[in-house]
mmCIF file of N, CA and C in Angstrom:
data_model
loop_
_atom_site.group_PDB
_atom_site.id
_atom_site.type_symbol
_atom_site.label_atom_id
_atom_site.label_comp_id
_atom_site.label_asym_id
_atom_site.label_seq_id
_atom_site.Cartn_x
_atom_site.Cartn_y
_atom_site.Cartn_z
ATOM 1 N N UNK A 157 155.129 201.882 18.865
ATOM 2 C CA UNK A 157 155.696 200.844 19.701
ATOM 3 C C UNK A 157 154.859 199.566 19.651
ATOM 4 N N UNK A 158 153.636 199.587 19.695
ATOM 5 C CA UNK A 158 152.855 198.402 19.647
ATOM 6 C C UNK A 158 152.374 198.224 17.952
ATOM 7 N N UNK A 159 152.974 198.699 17.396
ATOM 8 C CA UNK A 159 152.375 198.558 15.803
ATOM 9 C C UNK A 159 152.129 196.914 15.572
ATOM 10 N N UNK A 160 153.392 196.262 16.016
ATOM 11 C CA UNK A 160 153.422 194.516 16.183
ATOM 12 C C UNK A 160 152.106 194.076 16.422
ATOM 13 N N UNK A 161 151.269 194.617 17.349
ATOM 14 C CA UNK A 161 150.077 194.128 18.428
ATOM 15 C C UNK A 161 149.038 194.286 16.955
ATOM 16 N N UNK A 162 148.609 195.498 16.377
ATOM 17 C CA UNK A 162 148.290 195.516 15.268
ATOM 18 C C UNK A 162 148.394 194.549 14.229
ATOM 19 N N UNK A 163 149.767 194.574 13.639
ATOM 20 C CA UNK A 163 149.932 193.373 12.727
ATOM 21 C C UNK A 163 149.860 191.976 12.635
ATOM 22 N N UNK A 164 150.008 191.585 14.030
ATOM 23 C CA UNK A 164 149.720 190.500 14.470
ATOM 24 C C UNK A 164 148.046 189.999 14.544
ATOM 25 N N UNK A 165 147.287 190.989 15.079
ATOM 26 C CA UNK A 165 145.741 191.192 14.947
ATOM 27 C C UNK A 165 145.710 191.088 13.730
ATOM 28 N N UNK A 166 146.236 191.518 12.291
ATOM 29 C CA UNK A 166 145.217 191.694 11.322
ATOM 30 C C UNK A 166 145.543 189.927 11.002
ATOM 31 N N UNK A 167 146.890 189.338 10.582
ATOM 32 C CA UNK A 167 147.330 188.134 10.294
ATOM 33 C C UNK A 167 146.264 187.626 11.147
ATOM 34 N N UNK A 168 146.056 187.550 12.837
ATOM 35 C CA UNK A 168 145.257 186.452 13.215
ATOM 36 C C UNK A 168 144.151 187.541 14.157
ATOM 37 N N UNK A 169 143.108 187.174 13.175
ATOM 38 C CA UNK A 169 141.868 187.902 14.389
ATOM 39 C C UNK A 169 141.003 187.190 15.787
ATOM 40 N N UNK A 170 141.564 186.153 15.644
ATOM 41 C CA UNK A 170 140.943 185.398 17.118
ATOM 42 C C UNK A 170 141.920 185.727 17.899
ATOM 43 N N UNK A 171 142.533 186.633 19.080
ATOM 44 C CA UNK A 171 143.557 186.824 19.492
ATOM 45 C C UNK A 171 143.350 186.574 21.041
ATOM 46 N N UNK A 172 143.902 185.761 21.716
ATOM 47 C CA UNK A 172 143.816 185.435 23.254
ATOM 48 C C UNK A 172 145.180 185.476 23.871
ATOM 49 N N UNK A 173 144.680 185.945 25.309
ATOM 50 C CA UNK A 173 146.229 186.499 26.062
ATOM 51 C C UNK A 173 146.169 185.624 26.549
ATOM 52 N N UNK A 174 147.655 185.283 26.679
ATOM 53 C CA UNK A 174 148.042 184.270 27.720
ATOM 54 C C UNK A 174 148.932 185.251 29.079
ATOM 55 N N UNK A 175 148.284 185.002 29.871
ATOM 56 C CA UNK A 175 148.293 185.615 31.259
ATOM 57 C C UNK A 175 146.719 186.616 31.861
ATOM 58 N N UNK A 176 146.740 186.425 33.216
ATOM 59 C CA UNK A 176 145.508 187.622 33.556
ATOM 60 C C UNK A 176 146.118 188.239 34.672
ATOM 61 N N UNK A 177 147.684 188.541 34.747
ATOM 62 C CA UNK A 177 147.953 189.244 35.891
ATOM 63 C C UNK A 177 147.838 190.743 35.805
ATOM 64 N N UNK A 178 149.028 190.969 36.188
ATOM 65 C CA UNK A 178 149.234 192.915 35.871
ATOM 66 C C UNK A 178 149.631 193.069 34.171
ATOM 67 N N UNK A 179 150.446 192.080 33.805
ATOM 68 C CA UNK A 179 150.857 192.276 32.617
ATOM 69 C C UNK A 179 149.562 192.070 31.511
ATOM 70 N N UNK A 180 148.989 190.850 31.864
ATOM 71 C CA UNK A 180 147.633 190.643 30.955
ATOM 72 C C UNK A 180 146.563 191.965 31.433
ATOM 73 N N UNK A 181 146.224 192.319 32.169
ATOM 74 C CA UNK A 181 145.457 193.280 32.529
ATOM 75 C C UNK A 181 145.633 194.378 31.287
ATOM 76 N N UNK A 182 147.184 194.795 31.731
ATOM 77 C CA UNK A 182 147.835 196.512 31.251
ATOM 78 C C UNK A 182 147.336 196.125 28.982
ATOM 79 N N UNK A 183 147.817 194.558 29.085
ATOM 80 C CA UNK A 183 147.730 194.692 27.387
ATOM 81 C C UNK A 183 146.342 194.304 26.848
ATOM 82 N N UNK A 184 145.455 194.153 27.630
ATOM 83 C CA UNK A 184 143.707 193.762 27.654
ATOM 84 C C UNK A 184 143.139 195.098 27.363
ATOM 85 N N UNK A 185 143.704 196.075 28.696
ATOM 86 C CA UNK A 185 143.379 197.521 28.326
ATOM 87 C C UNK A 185 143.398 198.223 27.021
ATOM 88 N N UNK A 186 144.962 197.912 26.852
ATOM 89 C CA UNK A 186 145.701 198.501 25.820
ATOM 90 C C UNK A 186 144.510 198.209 24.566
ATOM 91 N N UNK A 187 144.352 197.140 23.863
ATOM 92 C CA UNK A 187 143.592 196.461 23.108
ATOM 93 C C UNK A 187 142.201 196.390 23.079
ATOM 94 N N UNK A 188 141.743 196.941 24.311
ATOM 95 C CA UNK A 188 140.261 197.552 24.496
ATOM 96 C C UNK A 188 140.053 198.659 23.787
ATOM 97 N N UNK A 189 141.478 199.940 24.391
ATOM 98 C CA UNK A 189 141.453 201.400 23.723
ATOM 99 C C UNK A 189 141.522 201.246 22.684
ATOM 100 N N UNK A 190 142.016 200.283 21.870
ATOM 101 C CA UNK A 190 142.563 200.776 20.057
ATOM 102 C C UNK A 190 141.392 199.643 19.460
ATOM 103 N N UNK A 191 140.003 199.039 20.398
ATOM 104 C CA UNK A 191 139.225 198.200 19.453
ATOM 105 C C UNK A 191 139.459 197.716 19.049
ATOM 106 N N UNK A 192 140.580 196.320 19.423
ATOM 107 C CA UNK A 192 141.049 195.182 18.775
ATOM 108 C C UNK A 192 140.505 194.242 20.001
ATOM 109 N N UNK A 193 139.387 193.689 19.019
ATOM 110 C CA UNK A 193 139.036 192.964 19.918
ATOM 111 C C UNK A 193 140.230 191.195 20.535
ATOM 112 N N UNK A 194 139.348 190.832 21.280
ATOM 113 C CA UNK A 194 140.060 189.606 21.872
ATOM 114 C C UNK A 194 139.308 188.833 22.342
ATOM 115 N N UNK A 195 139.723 186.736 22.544
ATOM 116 C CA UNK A 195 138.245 186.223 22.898
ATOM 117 C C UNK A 195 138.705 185.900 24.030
ATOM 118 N N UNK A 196 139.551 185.965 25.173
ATOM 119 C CA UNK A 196 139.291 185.632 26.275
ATOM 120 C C UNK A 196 141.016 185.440 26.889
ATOM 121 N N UNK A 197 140.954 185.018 28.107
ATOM 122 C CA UNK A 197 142.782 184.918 28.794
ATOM 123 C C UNK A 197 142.934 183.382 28.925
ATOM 124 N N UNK A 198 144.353 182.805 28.406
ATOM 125 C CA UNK A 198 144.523 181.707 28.832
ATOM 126 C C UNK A 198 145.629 181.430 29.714
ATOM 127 N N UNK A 199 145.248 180.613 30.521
ATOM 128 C CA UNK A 199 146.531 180.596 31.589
ATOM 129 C C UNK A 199 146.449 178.912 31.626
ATOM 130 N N UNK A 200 147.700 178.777 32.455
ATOM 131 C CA UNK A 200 147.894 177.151 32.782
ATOM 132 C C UNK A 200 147.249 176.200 33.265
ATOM 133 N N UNK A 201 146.589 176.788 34.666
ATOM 134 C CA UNK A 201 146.237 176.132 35.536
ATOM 135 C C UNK A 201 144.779 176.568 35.732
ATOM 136 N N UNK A 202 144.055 176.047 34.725
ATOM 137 C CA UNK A 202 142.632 176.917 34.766
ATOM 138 C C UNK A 202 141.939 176.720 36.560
ATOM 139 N N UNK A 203 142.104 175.707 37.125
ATOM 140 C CA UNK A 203 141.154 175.400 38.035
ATOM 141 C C UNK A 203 141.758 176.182 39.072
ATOM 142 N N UNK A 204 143.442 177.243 39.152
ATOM 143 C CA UNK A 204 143.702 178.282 39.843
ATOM 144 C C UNK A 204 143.000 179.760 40.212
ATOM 145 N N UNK A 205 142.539 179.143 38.633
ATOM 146 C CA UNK A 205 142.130 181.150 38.345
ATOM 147 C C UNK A 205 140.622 181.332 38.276
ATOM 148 N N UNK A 206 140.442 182.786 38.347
ATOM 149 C CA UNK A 206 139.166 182.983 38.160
ATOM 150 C C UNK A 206 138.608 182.349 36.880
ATOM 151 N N UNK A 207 137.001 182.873 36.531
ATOM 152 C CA UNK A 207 136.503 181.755 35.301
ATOM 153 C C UNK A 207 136.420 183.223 34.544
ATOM 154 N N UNK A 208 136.393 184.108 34.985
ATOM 155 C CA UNK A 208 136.269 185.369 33.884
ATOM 156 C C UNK A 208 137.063 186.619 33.835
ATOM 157 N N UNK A 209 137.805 187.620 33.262
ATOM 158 C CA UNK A 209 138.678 188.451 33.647
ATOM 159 C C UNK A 209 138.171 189.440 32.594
ATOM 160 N N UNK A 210 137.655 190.669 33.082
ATOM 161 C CA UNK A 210 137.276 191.726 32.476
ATOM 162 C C UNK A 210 136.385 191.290 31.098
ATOM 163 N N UNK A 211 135.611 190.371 31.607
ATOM 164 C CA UNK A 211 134.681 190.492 31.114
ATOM 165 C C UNK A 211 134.568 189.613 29.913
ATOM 166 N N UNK A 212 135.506 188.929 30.136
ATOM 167 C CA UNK A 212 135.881 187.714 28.861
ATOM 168 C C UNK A 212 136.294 186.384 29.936
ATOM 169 N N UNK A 213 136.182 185.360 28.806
ATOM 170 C CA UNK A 213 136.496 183.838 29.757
ATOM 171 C C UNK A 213 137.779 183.739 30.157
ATOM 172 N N UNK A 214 138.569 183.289 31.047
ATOM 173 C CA UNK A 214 139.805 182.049 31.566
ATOM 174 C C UNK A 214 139.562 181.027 31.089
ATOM 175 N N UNK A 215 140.651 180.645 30.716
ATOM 176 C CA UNK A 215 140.252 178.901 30.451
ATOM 177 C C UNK A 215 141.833 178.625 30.300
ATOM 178 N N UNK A 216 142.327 177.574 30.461
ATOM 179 C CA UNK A 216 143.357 176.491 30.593
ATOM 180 C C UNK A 216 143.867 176.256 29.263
ATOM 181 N N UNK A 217 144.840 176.579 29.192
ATOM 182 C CA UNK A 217 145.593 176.484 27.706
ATOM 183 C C UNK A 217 145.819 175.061 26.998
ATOM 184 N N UNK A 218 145.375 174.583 25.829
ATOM 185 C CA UNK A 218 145.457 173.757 25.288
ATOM 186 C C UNK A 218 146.073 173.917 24.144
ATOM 187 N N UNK A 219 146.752 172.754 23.215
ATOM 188 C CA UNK A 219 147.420 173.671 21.948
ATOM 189 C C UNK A 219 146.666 172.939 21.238
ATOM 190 N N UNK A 220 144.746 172.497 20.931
ATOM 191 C CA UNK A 220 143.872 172.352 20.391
ATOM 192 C C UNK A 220 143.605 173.736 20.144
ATOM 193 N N UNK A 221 143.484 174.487 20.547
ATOM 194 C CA UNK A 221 143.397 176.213 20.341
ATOM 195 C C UNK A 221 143.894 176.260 19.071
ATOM 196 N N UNK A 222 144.794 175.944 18.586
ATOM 197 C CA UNK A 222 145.668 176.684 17.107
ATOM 198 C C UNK A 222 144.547 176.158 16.078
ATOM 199 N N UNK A 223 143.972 174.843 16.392
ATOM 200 C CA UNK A 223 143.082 174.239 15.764
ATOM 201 C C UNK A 223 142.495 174.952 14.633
ATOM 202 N N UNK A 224 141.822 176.213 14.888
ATOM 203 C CA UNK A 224 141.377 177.229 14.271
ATOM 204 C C UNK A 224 142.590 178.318 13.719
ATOM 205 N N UNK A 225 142.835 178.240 12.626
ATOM 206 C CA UNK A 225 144.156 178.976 12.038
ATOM 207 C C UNK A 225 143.925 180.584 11.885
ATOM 208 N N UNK A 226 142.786 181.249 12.679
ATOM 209 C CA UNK A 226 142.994 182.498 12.810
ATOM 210 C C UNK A 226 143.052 182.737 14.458
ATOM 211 N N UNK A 227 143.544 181.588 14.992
ATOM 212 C CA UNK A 227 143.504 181.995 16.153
ATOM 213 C C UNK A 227 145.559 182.443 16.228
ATOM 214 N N UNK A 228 145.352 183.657 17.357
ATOM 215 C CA UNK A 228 146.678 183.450 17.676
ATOM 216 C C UNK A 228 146.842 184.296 19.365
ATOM 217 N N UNK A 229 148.017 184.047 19.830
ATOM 218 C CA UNK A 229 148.063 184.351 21.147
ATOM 219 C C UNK A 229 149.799 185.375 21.462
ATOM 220 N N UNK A 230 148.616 185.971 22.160
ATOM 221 C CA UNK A 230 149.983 187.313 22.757
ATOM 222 C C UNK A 230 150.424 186.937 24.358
ATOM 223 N N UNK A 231 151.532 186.598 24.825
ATOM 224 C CA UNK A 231 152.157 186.132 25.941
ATOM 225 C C UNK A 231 152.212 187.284 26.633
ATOM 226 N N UNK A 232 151.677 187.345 27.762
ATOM 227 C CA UNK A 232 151.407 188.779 28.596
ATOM 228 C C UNK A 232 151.695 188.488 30.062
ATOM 229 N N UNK A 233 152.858 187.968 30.479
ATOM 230 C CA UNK A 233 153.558 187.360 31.835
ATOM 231 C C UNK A 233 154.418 188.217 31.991
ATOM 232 N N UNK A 234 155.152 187.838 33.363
ATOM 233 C CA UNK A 234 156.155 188.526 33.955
ATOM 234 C C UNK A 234 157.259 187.920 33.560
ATOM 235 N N UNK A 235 158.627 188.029 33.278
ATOM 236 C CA UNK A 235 159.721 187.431 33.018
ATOM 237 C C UNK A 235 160.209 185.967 34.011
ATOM 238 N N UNK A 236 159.243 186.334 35.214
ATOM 239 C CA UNK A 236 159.831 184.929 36.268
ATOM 240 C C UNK A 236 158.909 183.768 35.429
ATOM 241 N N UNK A 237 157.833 184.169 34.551
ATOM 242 C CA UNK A 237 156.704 182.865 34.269
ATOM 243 C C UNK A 237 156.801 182.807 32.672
ATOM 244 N N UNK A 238 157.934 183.708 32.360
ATOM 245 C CA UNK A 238 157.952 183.671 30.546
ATOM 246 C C UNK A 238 158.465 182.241 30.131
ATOM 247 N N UNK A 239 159.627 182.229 30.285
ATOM 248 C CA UNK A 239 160.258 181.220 30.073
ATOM 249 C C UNK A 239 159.596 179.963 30.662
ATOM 250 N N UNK A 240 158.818 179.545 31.379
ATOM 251 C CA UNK A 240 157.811 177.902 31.419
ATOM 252 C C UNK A 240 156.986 178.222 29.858
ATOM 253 N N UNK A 241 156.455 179.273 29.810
ATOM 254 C CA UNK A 241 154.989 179.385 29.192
ATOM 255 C C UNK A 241 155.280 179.150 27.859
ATOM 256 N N UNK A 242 156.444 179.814 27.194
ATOM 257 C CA UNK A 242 157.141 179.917 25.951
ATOM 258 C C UNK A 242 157.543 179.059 25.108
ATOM 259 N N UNK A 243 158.078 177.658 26.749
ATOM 260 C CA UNK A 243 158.456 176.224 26.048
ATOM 261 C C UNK A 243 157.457 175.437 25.831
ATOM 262 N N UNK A 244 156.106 175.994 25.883
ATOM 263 C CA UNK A 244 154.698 175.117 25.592
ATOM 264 C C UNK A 244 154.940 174.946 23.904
ATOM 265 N N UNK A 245 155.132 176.102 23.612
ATOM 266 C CA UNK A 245 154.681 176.181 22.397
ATOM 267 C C UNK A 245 155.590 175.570 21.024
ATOM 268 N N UNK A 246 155.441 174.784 20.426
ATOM 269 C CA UNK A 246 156.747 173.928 19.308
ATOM 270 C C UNK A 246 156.445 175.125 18.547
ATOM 271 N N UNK A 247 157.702 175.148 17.473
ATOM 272 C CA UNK A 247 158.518 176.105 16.537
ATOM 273 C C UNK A 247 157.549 176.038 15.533
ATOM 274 N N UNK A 248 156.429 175.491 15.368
ATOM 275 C CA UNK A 248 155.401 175.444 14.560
ATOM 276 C C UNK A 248 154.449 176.436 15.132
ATOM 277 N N UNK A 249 153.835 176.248 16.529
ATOM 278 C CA UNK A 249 153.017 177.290 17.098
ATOM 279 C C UNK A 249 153.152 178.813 16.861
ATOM 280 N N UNK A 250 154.718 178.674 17.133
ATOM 281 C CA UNK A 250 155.233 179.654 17.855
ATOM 282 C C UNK A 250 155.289 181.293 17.157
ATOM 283 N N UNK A 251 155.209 180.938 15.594
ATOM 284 C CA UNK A 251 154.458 181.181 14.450
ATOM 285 C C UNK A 251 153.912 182.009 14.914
ATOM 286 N N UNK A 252 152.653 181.397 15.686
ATOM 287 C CA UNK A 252 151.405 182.600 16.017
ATOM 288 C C UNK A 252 151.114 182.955 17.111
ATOM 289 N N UNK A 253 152.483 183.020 17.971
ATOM 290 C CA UNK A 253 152.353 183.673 19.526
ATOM 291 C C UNK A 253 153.284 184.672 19.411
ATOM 292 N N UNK A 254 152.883 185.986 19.815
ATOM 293 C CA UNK A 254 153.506 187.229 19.746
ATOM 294 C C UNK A 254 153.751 187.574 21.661
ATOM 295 N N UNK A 255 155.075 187.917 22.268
ATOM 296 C CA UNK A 255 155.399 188.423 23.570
ATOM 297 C C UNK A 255 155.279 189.340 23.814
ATOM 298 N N UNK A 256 154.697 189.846 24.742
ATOM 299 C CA UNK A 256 154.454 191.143 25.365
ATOM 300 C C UNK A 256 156.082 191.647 25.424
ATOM 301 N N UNK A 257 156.987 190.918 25.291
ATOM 302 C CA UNK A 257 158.507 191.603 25.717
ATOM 303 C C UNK A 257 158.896 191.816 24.145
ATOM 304 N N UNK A 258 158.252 190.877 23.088
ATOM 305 C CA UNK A 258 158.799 191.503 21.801
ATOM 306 C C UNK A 258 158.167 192.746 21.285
ATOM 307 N N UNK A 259 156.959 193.057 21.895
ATOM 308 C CA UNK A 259 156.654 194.264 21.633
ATOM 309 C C UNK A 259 156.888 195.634 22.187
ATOM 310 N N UNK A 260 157.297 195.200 23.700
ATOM 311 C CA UNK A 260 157.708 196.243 24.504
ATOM 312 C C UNK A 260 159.201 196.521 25.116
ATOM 313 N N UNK A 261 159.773 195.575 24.433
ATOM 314 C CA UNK A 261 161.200 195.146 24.366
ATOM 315 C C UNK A 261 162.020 194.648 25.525
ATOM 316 N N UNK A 262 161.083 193.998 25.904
ATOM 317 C CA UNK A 262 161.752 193.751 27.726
ATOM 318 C C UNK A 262 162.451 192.102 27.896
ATOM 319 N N UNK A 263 162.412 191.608 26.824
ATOM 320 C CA UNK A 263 162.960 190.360 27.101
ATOM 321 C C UNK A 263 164.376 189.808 25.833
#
């Protein structure tokens, strides 16, 4: 079921979640157990959130991030916050953002 989460890791090994709720939590875990690593959670509104989440940074999403072409990002929200987060990203990004709902089939 998560084979995606895999393939997506090998294409881009800088891999950062976007979200640190229940959903970012459950796929942080997930990705802890199978040793794929990750560099940290990005969310919107950095000056909302904590500065660290299990042990890695928060920080405020910028699309200077892609900057580095092994970076890529897994969308790990709830369906009420998918759709804002999704339209950040132009059809160029979008490339290298993988959804927690395309992998778990919920959206």
């Amino acid at each position: 079921m998560r084979k995606e989460i895999k393939k997506f890791y090998k294409k881009y090994p800088q891999i950062y979640i976007y979200g640190c709720g229940g959903v970012g939590n459950s796929l942080a875990e997930y990705l802890e157990v199978n040793n794929i690593q990750y560099q940290g959670f990005l969310v919107s509104d950095a000056d909302k959130e904590k500065k660290a989440f299990r042990n890695h940074p928060v920080v405020g999403y910028k699309e200077s991030i892609f900057d580095d072409s092994r970076v890529g990002v897994i969308i790990a929200v709830n369906k009420q916050n998918y759709k804002a987060i999704i339209a950040k990203f132009n059809d160029l990004l979008r490339k290298r953002v993988l959804s927690e709902f395309d992998v778990v089939g919920g959206a």
